[in-house]
Coordinates of C-alpha atoms in Angstrom, one line a residue:
X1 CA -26.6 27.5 -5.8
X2 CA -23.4 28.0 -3.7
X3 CA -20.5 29.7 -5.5
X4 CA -17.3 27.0 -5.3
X5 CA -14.0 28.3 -3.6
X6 CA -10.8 26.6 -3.3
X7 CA -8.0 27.8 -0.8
X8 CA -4.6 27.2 -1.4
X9 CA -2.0 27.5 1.0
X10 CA 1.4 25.9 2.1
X11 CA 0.1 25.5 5.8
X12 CA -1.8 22.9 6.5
X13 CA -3.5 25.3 9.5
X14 CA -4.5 27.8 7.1
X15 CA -6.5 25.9 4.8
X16 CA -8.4 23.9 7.6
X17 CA -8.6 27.0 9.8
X18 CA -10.6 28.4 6.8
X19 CA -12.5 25.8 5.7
X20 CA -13.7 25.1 8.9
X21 CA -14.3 27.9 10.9
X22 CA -15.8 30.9 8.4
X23 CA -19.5 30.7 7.4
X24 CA -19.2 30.3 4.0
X25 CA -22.8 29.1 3.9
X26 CA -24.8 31.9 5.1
X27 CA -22.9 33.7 1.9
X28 CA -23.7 31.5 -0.5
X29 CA -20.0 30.0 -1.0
X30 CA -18.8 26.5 -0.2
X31 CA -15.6 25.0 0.2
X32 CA -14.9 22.3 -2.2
X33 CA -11.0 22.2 -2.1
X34 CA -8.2 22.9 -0.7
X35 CA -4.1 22.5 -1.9
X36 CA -0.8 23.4 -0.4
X37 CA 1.0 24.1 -3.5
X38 CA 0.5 25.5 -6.7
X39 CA 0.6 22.3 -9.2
X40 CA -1.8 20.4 -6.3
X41 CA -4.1 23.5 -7.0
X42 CA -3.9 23.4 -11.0
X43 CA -5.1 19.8 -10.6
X44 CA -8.2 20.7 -8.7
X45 CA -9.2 23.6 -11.4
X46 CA -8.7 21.2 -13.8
X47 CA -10.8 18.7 -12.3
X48 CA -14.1 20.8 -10.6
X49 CA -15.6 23.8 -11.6
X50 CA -14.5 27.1 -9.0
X51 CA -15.1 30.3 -9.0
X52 CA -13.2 31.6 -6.2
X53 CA -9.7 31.1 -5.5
X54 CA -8.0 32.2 -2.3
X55 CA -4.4 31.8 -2.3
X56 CA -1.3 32.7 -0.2
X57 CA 1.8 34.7 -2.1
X58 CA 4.5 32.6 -0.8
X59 CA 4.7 28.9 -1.0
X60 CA 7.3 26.8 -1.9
X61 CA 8.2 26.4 -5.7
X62 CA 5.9 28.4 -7.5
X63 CA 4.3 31.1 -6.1
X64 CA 1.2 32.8 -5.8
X65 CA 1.4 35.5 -8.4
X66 CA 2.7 32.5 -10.9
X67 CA -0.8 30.3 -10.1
X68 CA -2.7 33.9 -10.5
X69 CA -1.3 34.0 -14.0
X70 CA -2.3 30.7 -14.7
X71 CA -5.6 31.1 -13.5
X72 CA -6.3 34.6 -15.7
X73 CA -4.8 32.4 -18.7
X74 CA -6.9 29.3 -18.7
X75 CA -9.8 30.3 -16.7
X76 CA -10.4 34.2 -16.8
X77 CA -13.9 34.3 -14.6
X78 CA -12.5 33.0 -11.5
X79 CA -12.1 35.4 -9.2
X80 CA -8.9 35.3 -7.4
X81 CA -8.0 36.8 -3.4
X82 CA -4.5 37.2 -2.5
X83 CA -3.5 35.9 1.4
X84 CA -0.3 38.4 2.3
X85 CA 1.6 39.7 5.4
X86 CA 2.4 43.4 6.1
X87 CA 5.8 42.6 4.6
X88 CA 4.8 41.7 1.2
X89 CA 2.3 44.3 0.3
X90 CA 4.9 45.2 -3.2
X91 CA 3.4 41.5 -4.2
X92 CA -0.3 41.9 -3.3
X93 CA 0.2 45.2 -5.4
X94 CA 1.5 43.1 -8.6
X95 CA -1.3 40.6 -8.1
X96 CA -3.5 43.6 -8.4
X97 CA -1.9 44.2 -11.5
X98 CA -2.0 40.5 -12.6
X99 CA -5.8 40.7 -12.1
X100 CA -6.5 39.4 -8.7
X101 CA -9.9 41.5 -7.1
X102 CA -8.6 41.5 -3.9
X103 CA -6.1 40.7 -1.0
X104 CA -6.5 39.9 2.8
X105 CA -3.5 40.3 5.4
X106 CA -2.2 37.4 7.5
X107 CA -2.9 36.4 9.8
X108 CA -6.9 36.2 8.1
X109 CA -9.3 37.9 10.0
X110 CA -12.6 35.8 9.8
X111 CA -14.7 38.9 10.0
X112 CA -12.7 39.8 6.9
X113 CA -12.8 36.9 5.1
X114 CA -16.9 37.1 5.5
X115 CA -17.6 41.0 4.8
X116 CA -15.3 39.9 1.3
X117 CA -17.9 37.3 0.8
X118 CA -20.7 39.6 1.0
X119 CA -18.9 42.1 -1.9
X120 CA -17.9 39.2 -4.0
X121 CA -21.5 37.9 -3.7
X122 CA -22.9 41.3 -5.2
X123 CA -20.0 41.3 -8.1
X124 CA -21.6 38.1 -9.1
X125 CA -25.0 38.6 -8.7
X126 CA -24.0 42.1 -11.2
X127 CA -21.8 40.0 -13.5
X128 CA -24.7 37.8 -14.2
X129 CA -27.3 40.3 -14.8
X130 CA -25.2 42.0 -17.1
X131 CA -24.3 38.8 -18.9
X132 CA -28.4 38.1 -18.6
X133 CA -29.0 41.8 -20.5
X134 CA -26.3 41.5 -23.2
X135 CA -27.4 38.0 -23.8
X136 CA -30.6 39.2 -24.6
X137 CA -29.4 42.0 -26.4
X138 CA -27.4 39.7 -28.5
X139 CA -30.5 37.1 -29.3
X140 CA -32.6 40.4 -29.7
X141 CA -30.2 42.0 -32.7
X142 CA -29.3 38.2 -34.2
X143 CA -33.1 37.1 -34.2
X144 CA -33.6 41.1 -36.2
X145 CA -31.0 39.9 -38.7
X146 CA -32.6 36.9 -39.2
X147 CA -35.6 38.1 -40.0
X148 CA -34.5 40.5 -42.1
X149 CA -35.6 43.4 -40.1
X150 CA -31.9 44.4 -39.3
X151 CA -28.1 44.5 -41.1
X152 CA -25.6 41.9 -39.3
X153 CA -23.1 44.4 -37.9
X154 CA -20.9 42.0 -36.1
X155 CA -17.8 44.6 -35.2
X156 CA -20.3 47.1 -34.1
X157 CA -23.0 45.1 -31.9
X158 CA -20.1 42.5 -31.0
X159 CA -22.2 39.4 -32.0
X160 CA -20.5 36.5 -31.8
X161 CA -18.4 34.8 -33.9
X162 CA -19.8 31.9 -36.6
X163 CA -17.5 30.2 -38.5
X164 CA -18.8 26.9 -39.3
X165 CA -22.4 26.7 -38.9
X166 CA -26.3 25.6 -39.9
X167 CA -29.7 27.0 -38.4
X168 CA -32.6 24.8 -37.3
X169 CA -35.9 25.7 -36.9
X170 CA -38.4 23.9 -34.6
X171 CA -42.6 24.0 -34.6
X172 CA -44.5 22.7 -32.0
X173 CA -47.6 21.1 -33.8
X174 CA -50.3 21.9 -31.1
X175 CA -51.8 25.2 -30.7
X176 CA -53.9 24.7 -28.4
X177 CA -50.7 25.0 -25.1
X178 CA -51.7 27.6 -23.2
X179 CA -48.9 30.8 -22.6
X180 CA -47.5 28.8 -19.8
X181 CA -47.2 26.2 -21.5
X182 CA -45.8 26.7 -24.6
X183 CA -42.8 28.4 -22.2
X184 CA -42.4 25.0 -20.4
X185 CA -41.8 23.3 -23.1
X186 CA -39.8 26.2 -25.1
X187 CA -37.5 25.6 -22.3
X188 CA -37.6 22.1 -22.4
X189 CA -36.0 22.1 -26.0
X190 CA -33.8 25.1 -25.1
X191 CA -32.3 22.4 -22.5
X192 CA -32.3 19.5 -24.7
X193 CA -30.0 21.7 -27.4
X194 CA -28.1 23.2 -24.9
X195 CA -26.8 20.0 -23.7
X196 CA -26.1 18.5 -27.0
X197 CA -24.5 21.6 -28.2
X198 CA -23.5 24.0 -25.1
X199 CA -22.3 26.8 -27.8
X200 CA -25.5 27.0 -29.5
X201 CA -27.7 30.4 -29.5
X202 CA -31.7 29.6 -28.9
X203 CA -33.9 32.4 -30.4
X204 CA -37.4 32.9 -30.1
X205 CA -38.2 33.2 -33.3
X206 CA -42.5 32.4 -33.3
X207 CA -44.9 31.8 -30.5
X208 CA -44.9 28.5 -31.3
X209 CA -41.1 27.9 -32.6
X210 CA -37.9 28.7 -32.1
X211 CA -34.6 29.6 -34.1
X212 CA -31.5 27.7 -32.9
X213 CA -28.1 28.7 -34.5
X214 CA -25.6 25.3 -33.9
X215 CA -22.0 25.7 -34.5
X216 CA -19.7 22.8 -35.5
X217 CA -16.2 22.0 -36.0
X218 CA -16.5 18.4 -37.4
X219 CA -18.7 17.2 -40.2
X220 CA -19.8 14.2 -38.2
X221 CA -20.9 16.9 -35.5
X222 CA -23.7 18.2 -37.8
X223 CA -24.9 14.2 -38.5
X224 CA -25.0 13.3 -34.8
X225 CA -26.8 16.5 -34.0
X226 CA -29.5 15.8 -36.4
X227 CA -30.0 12.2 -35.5
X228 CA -30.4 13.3 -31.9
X229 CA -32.5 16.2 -32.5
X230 CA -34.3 13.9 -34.8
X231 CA -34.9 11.1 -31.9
X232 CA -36.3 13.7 -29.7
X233 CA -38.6 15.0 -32.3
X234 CA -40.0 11.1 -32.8
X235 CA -40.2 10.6 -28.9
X236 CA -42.2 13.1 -27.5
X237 CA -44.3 13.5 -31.1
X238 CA -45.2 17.5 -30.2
X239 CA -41.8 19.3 -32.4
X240 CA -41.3 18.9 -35.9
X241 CA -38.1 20.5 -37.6
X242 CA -36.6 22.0 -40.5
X243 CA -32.7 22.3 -41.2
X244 CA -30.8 24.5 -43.1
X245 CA -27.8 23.8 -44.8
X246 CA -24.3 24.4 -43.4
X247 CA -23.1 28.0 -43.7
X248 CA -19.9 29.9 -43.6
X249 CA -19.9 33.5 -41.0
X250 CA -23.2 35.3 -39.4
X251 CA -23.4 37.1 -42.8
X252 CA -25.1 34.2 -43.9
X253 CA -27.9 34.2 -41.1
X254 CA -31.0 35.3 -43.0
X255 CA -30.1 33.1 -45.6
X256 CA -29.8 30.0 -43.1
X257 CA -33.1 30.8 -41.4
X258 CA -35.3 31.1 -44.4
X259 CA -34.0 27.6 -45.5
X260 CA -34.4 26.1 -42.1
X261 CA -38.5 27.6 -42.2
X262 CA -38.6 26.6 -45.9
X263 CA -38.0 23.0 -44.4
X264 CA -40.2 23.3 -41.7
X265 CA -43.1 24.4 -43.8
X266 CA -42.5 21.3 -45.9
X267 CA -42.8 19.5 -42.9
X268 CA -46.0 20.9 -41.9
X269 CA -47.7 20.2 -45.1
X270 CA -47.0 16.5 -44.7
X271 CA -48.3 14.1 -42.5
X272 CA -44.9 12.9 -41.4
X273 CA -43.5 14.1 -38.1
X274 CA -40.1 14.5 -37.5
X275 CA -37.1 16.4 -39.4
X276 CA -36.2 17.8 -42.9
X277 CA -33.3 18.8 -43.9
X278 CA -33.4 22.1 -46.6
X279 CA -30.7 20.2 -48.9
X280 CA -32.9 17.3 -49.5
X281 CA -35.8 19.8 -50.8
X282 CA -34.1 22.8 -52.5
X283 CA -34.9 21.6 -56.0
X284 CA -38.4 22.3 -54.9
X285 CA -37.3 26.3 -54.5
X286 CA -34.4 26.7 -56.9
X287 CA -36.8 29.2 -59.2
X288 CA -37.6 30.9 -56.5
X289 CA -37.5 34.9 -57.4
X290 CA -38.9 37.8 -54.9
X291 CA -42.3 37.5 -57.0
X292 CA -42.9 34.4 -55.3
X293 CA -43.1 35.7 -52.0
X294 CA -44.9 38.7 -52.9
X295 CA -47.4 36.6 -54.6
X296 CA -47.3 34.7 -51.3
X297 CA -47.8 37.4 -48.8
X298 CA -50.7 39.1 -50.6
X299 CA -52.7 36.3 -51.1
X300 CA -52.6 35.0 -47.8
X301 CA -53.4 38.5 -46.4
X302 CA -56.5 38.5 -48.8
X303 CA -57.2 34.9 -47.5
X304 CA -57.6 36.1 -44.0
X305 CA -59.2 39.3 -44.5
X306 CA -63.1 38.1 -45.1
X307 CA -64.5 41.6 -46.7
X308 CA -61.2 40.6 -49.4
X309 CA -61.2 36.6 -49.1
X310 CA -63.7 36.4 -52.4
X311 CA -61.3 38.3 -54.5
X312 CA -58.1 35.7 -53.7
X313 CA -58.5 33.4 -56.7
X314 CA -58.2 36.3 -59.3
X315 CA -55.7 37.8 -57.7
X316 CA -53.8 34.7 -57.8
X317 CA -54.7 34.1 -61.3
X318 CA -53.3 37.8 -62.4
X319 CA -49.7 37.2 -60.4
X320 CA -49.5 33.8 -61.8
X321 CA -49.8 35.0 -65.1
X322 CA -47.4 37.7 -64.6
X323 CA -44.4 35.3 -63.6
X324 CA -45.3 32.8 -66.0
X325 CA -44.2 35.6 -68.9
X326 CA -40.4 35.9 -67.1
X327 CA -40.2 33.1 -69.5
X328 CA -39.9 29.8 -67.0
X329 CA -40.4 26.2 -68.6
X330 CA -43.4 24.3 -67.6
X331 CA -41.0 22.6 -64.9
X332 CA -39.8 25.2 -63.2
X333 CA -43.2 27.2 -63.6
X334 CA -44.7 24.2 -61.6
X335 CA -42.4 24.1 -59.2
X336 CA -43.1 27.9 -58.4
X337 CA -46.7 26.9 -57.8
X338 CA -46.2 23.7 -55.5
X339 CA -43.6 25.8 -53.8
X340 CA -46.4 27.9 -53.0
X341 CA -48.4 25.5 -52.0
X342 CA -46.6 23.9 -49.4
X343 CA -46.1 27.3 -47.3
X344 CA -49.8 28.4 -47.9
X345 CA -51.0 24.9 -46.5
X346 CA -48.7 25.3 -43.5
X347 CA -49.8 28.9 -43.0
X348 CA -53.1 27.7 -42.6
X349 CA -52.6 24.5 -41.0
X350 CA -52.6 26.8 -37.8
X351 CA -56.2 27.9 -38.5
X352 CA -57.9 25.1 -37.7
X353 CA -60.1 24.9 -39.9
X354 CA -62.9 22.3 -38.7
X355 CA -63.9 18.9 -40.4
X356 CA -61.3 20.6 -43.1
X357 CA -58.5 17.9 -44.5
X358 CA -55.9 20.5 -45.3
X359 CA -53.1 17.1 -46.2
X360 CA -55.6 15.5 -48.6
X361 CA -56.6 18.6 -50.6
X362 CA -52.7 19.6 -50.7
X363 CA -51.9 16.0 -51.9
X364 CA -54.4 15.8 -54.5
X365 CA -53.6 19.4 -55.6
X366 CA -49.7 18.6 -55.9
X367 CA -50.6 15.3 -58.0
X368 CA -52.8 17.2 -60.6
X369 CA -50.2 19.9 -61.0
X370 CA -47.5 16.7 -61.6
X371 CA -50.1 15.4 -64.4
X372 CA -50.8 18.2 -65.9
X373 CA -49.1 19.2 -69.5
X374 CA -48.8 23.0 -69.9
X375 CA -49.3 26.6 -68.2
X376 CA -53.1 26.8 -68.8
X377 CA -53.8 23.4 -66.7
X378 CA -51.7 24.2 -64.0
X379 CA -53.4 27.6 -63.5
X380 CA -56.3 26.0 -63.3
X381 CA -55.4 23.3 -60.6
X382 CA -54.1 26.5 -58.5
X383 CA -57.6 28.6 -58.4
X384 CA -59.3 25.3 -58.0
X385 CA -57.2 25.1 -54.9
X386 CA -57.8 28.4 -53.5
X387 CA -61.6 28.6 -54.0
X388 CA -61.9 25.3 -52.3
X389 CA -59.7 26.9 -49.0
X390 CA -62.0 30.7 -50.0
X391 CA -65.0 28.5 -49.3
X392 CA -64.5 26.8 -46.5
X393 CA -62.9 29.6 -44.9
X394 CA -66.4 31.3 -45.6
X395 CA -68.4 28.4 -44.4
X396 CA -66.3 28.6 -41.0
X397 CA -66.7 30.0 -38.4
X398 CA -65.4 33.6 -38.4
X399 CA -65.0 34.5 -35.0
X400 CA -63.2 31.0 -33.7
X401 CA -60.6 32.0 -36.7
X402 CA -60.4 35.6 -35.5
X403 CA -60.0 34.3 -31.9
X404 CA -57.2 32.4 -32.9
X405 CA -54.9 35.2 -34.5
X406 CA -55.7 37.2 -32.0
X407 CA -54.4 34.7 -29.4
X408 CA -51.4 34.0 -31.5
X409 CA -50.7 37.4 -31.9
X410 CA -51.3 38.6 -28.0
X411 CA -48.8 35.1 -27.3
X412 CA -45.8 36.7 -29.8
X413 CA -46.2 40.4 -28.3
X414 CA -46.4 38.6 -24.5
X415 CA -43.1 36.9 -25.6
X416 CA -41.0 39.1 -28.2
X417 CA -41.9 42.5 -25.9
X418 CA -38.5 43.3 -25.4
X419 CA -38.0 43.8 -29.7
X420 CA -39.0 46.5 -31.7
X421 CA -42.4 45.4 -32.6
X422 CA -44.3 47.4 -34.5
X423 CA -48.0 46.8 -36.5
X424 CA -46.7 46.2 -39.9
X425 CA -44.1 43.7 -38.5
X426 CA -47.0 42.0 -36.8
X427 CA -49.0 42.2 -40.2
X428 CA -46.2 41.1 -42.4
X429 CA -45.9 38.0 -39.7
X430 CA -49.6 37.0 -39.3
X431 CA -50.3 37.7 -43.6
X432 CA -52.9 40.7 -42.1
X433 CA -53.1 44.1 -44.2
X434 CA -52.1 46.4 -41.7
X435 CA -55.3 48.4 -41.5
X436 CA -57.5 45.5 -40.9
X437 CA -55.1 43.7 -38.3
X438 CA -54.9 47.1 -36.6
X439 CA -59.5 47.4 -36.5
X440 CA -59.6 43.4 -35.8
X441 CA -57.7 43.8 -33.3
X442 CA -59.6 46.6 -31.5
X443 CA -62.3 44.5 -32.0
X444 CA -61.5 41.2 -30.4
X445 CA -59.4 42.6 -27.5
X446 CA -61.0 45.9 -26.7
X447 CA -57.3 47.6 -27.0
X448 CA -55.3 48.7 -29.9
X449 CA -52.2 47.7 -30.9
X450 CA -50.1 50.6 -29.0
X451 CA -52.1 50.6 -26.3
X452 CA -51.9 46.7 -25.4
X453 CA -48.2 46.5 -26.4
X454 CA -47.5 49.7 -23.3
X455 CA -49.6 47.5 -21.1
X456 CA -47.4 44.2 -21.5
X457 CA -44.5 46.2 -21.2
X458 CA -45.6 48.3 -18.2
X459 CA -46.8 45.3 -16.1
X460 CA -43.3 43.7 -17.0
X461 CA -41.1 46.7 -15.8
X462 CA -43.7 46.5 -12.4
X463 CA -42.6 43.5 -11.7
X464 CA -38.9 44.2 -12.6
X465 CA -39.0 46.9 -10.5
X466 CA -39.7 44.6 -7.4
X467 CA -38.9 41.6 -7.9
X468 CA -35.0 42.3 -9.1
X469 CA -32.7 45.5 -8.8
X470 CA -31.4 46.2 -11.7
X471 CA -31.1 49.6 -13.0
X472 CA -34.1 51.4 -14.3
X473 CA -31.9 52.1 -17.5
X474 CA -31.0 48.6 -18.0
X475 CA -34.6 47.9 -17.6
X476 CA -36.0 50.2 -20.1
X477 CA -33.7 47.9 -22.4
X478 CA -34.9 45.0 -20.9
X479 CA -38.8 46.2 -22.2
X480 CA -37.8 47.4 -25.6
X481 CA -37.3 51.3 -25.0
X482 CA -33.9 52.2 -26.3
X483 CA -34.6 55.9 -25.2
X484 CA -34.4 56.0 -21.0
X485 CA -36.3 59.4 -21.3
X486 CA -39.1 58.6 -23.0
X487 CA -39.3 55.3 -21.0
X488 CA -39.6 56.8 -17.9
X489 CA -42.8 59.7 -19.7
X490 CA -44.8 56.2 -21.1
X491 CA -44.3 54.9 -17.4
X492 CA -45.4 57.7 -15.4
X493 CA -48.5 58.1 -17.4
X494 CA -49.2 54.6 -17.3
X495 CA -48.7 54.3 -13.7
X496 CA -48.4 58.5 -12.3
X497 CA -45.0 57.9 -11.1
X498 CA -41.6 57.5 -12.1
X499 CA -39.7 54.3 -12.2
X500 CA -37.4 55.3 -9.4
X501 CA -41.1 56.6 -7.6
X502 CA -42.8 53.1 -8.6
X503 CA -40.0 51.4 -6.7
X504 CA -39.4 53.5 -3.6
X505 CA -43.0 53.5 -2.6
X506 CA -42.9 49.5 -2.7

């Protein structure tokens, strides 16, 4: 893509002489317009997108120095290039001042004009990958915060800037895309958003999902949004999506993204595709209290653990019990338990559990919970559940369900390598007691956790290292290594060079 220059001038000759006869091509740049005054030239900015402005200090009217303020007013990332004789270098020095990157003497030199080409080329080709890095930097601490893993520190990491706001969060329903694909169409939906709502951050929040935080100024905003997001959901039939509701400042941003996968777990558990919005279900986890999600997490880690699996239902039993006596009304108590429900089903909706209807035995759970009168009942409609899900999970078979994880898990650390990632982040995520995940996967893969991790990250910075040239430090961000030094040990035993080595010899 050629970078867009405009020349302005008060002779005629000047422009045309430039436009035609310096090889803007070969650089990358293209002419798109030309003006001979400074209003003719605000007209053009206003009208095409530029990012390179050549202009002369004196024309007649307003000047050069006055469009150069102009320009660093309303759009600060064009680069501006001053045109001056001998006689005026005192106003090429103020247009220095006034934030032009350059100036050129008249008459132009056309060997000139092309070497600047050359260094403005490489101040772009910088300016990006340092936008590329912070922006990942950026996704990286916001998606931490989200999560949980991290404090917002908006002053300190310069995050942006939420006011008005609402997180959505987006599943794609088949697990069987390979890597490549589940990339394609991750960036698929990143486009879809991004054109809808160009000031919208897209985190990659699961191997299959995303996080996307949508800003708004206008109520109506938030409803169009959803009804397009909605429509694109219902056309291609592979997303389904939960929304959060509307929040004020990032300090709100774990909040928002546990609604929005509240939402989408509802979604999951039913057979209807599409959208839910968290407002239209929050009855349904209004007596929610941090028991819940303890009760949550170690059941489905005992559900997925075989040599613990049998011992799920009295476990259940025993924390069930243990909330029931915090004093809740048969109401709430049963909304605790279908509450539970809905995210267990969608956690193992993703298992694949053959000749297993996971919606059926949900809905008829959910309807004999509804019926039932007191806390006894209702307990028992909850083991009932889970030794239907222990058995089958018993009856299937073991090392397709294994295989699975495993995948899923290789597919998050081949995406999210560039985070902190440790094993009990990856066991908190995947409902796996840390031991066991860290033995299973030994097992299936041949590599454990630390060791497979270095090797995404090694063959990453390889290719980094050839394929681009950025710094090694910037890389070493890039991979997940905030300390240079150690980077740089972990790559030369990997590899028996340095970075700096690694790339010379190539």
């Amino acid at each position: 893509m050629a970078y867009k220059v405009l020349i302005v001038d008060d002779e005629e000759i000047v422009c045309r002489g430039m436009a035609q006869f310096v090889k803007w091509q070969e650089h990358d740049f293209e002419v798109v317009g030309t003006a001979y005054n400074v209003d003719d030239a605000m007209v053009l900015l206003n009208q095409l997108t530029i990012d390179v402005v050549f202009m002369d200090i004196r024309m007649p009217g307003k000047t050069g120095l006055d469009l150069l303020q102009m320009i660093q007013k309303r759009f600060p990332n064009i680069k501006s290039i001053i045109l001056s004789g001998f006689s005026e270098f005192s106003y090429a020095r103020e247009a220095m001042r006034y934030g032009a990157v350059d100036y050129l003497n008249k008459p132009v030199n056309l060997k000139e004009i092309e070497e600047l080409l050359k260094r403005l080329k490489v101040m772009f080709m910088e300016e990006k990958k340092e936008q590329e890095i912070r922006a990942n930097r950026v996704e990286a601490l916001l998606l931490s915060a989200a999560k949980g893993y991290a404090k917002v520190e908006q002053e300190k990491y310069e995050l942006p800037v939420f006011k008005r706001w609402y997180g959505i969060a987006l599943g794609l329903l088949d697990r069987a895309f390979s890597e490549q694909e589940i990339k394609e169409k991750k960036q698929e939906m990143r486009l879809e958003i991004g054109q809808i709502v160009p000031g919208a951050y897209i985190l990659d929040s699961h191997v299959y999902g995303v996080f996307a935080i949508i800003p708004y100024k206008e109520e109506s905003e938030v409803e169009n949004f959803i009804n397009m997001i909605t429509q694109i959901c219902s056309m291609n039939r592979e997303w389904i999506c939960g929304v959060s509701k509307t929040k004020n400042g990032i300090e709100n941003l774990r909040e928002a993204y546990q609604e929005a996968e509240r939402a989408l777990n509802y979604q999951k558990a039913g057979e209807r595709r599409g959208l839910v919005c968290y407002k239209n279900i929050e009855p349904l986890f209004s007596q929610n209290t941090p028991e819940v999600q303890d009760v949550i997490s170690r059941v489905m880690c005992m559900l997925t653990n075989p040599e613990k699996r049998n011992d799920a239902p009295k476990k259940l039993e025993n924390d069930l019990r243990l909330i029931w006596n915090q004093g809740f009304t048969i109401m709430q108590f049963q909304t605790i338990c279908i509450q539970y429900l809905i995210e267990l089903n969608s956690f193992h909706q993703g298992l694949k559990i053959k000749n297993v209807d996971l919606h059926r035995q949900l809905n008829q759970t959910l309807r004999e919970i509804l019926l039932s009168n007191d806390f006894e009942a209702t307990i028992v409609c909850m083991i009932d559940h889970i030794k239907n899900l222990v058995n089958q999970l018993n009856e299937a078979d073991e090392q397709q369900l294994g295989k699975g994880v495993i995948k899923e898990i290789q597919l998050f650390i081949l995406t999210h390598y560039g985070e902190n990632i440790t094993l009990n982040m990856l066991a908190e995520q995947f409902y796996l007691h840390p031991n066991y995940l860290s033995r299973f996967f030994k097992e299936k893969t041949g590599k454990n956790f630390i060791e497979y991790l270095t090797e995404v990250r090694m063959e990453k910075v390889k290719e980094l290292l050839v394929n681009t040239d950025n710094k090694v430090v910037d890389i070493s961000l890039m991979v997940g290594y905030d300390n240079p030094r150690y980077f740089s040990k972990v790559f030369k035993q990997f590899t028996g060079m340095t970075p700096s080595e690694y790339r010379e010899k190539l």
